[in-house]
mmCIF file of C-alpha atoms in Angstrom:
data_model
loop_
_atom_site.group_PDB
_atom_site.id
_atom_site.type_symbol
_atom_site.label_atom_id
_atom_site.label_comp_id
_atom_site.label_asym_id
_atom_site.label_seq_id
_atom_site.Cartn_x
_atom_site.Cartn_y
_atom_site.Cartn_z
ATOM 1 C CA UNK A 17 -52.077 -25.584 -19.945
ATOM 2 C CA UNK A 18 -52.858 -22.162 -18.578
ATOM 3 C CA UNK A 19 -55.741 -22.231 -15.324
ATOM 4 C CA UNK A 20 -58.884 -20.562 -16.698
ATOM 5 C CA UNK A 21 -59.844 -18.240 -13.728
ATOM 6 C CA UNK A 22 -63.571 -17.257 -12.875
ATOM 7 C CA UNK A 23 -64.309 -14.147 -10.429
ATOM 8 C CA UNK A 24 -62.540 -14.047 -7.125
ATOM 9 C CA UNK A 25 -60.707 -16.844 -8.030
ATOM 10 C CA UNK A 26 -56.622 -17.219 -7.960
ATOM 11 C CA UNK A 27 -53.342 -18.111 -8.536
ATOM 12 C CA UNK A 28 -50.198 -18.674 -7.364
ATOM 13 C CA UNK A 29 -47.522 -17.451 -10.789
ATOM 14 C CA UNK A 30 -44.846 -18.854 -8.145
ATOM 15 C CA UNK A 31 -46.012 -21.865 -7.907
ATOM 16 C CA UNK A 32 -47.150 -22.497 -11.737
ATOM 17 C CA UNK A 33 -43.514 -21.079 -13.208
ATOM 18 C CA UNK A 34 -41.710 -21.677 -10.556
ATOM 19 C CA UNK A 35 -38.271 -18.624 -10.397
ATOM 20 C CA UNK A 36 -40.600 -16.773 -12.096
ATOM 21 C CA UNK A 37 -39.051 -12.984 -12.217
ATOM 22 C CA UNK A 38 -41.207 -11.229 -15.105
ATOM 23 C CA UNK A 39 -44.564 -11.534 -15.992
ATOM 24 C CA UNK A 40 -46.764 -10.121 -18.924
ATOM 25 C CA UNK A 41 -50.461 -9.058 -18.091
ATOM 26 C CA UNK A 42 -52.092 -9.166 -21.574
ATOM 27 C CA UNK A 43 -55.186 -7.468 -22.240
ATOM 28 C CA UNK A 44 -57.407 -8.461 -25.463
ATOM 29 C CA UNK A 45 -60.739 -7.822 -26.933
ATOM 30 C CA UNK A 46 -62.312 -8.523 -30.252
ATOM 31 C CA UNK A 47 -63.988 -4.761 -31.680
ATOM 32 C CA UNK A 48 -67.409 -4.694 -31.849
ATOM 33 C CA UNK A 49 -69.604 -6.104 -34.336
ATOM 34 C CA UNK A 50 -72.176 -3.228 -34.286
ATOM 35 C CA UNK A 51 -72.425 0.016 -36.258
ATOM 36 C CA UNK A 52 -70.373 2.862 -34.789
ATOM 37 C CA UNK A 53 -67.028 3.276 -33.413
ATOM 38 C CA UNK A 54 -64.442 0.921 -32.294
ATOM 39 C CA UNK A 55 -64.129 0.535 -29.125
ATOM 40 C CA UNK A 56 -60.517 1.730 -27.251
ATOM 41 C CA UNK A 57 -60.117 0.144 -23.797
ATOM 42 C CA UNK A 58 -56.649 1.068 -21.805
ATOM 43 C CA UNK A 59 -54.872 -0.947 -19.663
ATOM 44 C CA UNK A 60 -53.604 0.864 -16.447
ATOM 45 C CA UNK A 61 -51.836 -0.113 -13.711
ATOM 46 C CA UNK A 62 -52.047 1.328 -10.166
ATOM 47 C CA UNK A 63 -49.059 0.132 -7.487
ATOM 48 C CA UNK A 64 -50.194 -0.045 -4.266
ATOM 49 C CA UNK A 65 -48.603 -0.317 -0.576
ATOM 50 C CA UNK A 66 -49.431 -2.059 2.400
ATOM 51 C CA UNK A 67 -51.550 0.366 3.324
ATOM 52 C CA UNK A 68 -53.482 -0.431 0.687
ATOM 53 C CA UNK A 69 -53.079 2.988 -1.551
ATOM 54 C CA UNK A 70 -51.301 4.439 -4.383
ATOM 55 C CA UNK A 71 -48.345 6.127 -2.623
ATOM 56 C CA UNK A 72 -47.670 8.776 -5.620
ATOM 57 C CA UNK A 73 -48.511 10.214 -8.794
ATOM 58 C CA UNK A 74 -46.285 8.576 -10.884
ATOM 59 C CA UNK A 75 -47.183 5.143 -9.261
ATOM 60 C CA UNK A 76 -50.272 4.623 -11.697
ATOM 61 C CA UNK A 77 -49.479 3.254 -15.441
ATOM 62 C CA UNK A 78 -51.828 4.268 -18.158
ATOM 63 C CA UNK A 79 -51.744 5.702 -21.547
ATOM 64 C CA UNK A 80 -50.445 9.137 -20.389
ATOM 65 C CA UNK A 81 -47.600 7.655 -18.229
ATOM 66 C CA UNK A 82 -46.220 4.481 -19.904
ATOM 67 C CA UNK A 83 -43.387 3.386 -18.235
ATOM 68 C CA UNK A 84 -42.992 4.203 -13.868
ATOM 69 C CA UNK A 85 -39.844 6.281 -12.743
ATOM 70 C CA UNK A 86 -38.268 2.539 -11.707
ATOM 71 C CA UNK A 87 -38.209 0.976 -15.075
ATOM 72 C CA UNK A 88 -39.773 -2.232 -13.739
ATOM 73 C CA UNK A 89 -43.454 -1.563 -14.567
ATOM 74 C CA UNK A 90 -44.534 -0.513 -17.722
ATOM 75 C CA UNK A 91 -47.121 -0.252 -20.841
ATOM 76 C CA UNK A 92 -46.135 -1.349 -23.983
ATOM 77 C CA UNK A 93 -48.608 0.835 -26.321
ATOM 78 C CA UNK A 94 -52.089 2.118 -26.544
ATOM 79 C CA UNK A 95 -54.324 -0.325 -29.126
ATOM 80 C CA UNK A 96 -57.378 2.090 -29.806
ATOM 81 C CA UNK A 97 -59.499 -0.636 -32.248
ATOM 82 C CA UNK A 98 -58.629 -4.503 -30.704
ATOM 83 C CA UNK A 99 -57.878 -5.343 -33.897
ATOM 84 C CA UNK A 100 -55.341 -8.520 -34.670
ATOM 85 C CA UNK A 101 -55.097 -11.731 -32.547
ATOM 86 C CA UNK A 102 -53.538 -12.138 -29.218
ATOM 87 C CA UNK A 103 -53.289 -9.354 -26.600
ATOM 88 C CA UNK A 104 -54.171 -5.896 -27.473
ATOM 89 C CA UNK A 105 -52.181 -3.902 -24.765
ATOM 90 C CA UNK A 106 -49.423 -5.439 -22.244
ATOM 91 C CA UNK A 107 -48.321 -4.583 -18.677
ATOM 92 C CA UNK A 108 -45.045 -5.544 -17.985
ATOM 93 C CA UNK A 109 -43.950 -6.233 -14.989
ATOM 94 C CA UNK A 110 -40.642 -7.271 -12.851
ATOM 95 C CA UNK A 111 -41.801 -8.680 -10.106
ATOM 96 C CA UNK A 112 -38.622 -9.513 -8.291
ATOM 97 C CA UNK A 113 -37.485 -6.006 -9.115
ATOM 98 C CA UNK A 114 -40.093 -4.394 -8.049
ATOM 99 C CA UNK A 115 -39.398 -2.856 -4.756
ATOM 100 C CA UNK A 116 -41.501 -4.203 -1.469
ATOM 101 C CA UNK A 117 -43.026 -1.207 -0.694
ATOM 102 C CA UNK A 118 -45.449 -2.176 -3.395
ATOM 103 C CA UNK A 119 -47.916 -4.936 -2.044
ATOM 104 C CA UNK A 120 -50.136 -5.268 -5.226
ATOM 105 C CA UNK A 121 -50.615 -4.532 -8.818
ATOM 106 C CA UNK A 122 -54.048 -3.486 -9.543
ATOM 107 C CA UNK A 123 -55.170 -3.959 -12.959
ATOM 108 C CA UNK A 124 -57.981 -1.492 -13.839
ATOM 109 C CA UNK A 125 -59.535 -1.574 -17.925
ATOM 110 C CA UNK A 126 -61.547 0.958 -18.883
ATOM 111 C CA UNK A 127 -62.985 2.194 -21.891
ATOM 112 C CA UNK A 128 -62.245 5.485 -23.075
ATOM 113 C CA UNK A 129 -65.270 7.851 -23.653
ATOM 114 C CA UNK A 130 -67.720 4.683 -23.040
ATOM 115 C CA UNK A 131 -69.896 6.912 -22.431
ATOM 116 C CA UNK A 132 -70.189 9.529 -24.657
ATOM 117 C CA UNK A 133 -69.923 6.277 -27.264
ATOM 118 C CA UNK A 134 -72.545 4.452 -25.702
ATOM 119 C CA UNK A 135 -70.363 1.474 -24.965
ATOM 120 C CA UNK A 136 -70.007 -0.697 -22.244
ATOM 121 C CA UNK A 137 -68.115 -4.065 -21.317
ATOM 122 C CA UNK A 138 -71.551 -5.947 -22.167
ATOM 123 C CA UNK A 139 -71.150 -5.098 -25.368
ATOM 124 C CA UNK A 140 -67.789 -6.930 -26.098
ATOM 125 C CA UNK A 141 -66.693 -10.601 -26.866
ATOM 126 C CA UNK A 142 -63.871 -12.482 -25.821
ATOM 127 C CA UNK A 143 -62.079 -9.609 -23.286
ATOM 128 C CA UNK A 144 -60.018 -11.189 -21.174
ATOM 129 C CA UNK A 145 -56.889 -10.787 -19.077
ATOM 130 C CA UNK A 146 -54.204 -13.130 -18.845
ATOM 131 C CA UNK A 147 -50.814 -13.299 -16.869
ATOM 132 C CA UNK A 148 -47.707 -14.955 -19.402
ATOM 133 C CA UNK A 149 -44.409 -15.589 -17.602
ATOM 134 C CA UNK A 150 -41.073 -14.343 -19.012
ATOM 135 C CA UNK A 151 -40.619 -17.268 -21.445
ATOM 136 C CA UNK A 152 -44.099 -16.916 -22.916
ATOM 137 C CA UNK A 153 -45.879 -18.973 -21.398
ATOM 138 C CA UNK A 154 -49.407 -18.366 -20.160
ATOM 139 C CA UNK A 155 -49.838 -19.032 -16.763
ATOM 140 C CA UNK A 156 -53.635 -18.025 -16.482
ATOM 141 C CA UNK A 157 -56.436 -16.507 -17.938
ATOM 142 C CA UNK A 158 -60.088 -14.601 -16.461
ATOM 143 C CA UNK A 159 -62.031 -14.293 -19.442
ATOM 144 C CA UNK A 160 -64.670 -11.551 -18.416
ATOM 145 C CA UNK A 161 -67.308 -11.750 -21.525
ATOM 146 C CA UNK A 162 -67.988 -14.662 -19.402
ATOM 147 C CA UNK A 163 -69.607 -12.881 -16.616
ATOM 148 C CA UNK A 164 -73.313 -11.448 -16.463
ATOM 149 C CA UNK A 165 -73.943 -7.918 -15.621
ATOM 150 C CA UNK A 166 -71.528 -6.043 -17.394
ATOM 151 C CA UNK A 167 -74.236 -3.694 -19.064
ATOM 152 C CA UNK A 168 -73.761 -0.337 -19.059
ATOM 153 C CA UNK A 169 -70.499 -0.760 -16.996
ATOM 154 C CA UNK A 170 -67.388 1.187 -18.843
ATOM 155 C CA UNK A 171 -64.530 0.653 -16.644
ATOM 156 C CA UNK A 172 -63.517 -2.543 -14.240
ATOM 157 C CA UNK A 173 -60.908 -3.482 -12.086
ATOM 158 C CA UNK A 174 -59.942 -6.552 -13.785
ATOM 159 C CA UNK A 175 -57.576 -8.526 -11.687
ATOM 160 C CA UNK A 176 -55.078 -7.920 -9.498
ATOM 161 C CA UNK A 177 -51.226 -9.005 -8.648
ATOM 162 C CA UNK A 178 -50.402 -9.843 -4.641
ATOM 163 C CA UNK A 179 -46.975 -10.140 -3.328
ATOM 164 C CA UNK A 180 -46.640 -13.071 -1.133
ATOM 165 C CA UNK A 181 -44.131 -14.567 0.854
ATOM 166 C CA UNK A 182 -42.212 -16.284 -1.807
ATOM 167 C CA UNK A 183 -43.676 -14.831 -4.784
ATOM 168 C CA UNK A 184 -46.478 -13.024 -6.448
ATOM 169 C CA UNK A 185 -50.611 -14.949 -6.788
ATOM 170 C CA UNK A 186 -52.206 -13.790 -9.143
ATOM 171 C CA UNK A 187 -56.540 -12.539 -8.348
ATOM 172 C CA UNK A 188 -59.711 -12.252 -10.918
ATOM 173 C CA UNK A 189 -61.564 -9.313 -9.362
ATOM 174 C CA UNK A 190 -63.635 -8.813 -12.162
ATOM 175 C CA UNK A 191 -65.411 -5.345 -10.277
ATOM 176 C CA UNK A 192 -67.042 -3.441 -13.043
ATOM 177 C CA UNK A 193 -67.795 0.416 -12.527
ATOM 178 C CA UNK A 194 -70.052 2.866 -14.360
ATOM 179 C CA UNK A 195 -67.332 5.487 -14.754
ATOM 180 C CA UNK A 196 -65.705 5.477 -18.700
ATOM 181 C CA UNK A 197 -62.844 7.026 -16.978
ATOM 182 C CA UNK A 198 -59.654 5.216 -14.462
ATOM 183 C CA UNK A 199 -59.250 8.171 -12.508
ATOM 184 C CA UNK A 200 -62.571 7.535 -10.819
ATOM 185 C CA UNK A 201 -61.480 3.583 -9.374
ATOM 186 C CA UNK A 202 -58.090 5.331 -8.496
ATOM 187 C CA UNK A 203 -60.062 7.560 -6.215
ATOM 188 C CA UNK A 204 -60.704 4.450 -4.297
ATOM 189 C CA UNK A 205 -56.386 3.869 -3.973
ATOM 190 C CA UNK A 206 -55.683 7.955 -2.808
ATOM 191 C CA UNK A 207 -54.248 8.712 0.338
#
């Protein structure tokens, strides 16, 4: 059974699938209910070093840049409506391929022209991120529709991977932003 995580908490994906070399981080949200237009959240990706920043350009996965010059991080699409069941946009991610330069994976959701829209993360139901090992399997889940105070918020950094001697734990950050646009949090990862 898959550890339901709440903000700030974690989890080691060593420890739960143990030789663990691939993970999926699944993104989902049901659209909204409400008159108007569907809502389109995107799933980046920003790698980060040691230092605690985004080394290069091409280091960031998102819509516009689907798959990093290394071929061990990428996105598998871009679902504009959250329609169907399951996850709505993947991450991919070799871990033990991924070279060590890269301390974490910061996961980052935001949604596109939120605010021109007039939508925000308090506004959807059942959004969640999850982390599924290469087999399937999902190892845990932060279900943010759960939290309070996600009004008028149109971007978040959602959770985040952390290399570890061993392995790879996996964090809830659950930080929610007013910006509708990524490029705003990755301000926060520049050099």
């Amino acid at each position: 059974m898959a550890i339901s995580l709440t903000k700030g908490g974690n989890v080691s994906l060593t420890k739960e699938a143990p030789g663990i070399t691939k993970t999926t981080v699944g993104l989902g949200w049901n659209p909204r209910v409400t008159d108007g237009q569907a809502f389109d959240l995107d799933a980046i990706a920003f790698l980060v070093t040691e230092s605690g920043k985004v080394r290069a350009d091409n280091d960031f996965i998102f819509f516009n840049n689907l798959k990093h010059p290394s071929g061990h991080i990428w996105l598998t699409g871009d679902n504009r409506t959250g329609e169907g069941d399951g996850d709505d946009e993947q991450i991919i991610v070799k871990l033990n391929s991924l070279n060590e330069k890269y301390q974490r994976i910061v996961f980052v959701v935001s949604i596109y022209e939120g605010r021109k829209r007039g939508q925000h993360f308090g506004q959807l139901k059942n959004a969640f991120i999850r982390a599924v090992d290469g087999k399937g399997k999902e190892l845990c889940r932060y279900q943010i529709s759960a939290e309070p105070n996600y009004d008028n918020m149109c971007s978040m950094t959602f959770a985040e991977a952390v290399r570890e001697a061993g392995g790879w734990r996996f964090k809830a950050i659950g930080e929610a932003h007013s910006s509708d646009t990524f490029v705003d949090v990755l301000k926060n990862y520049l050099p």
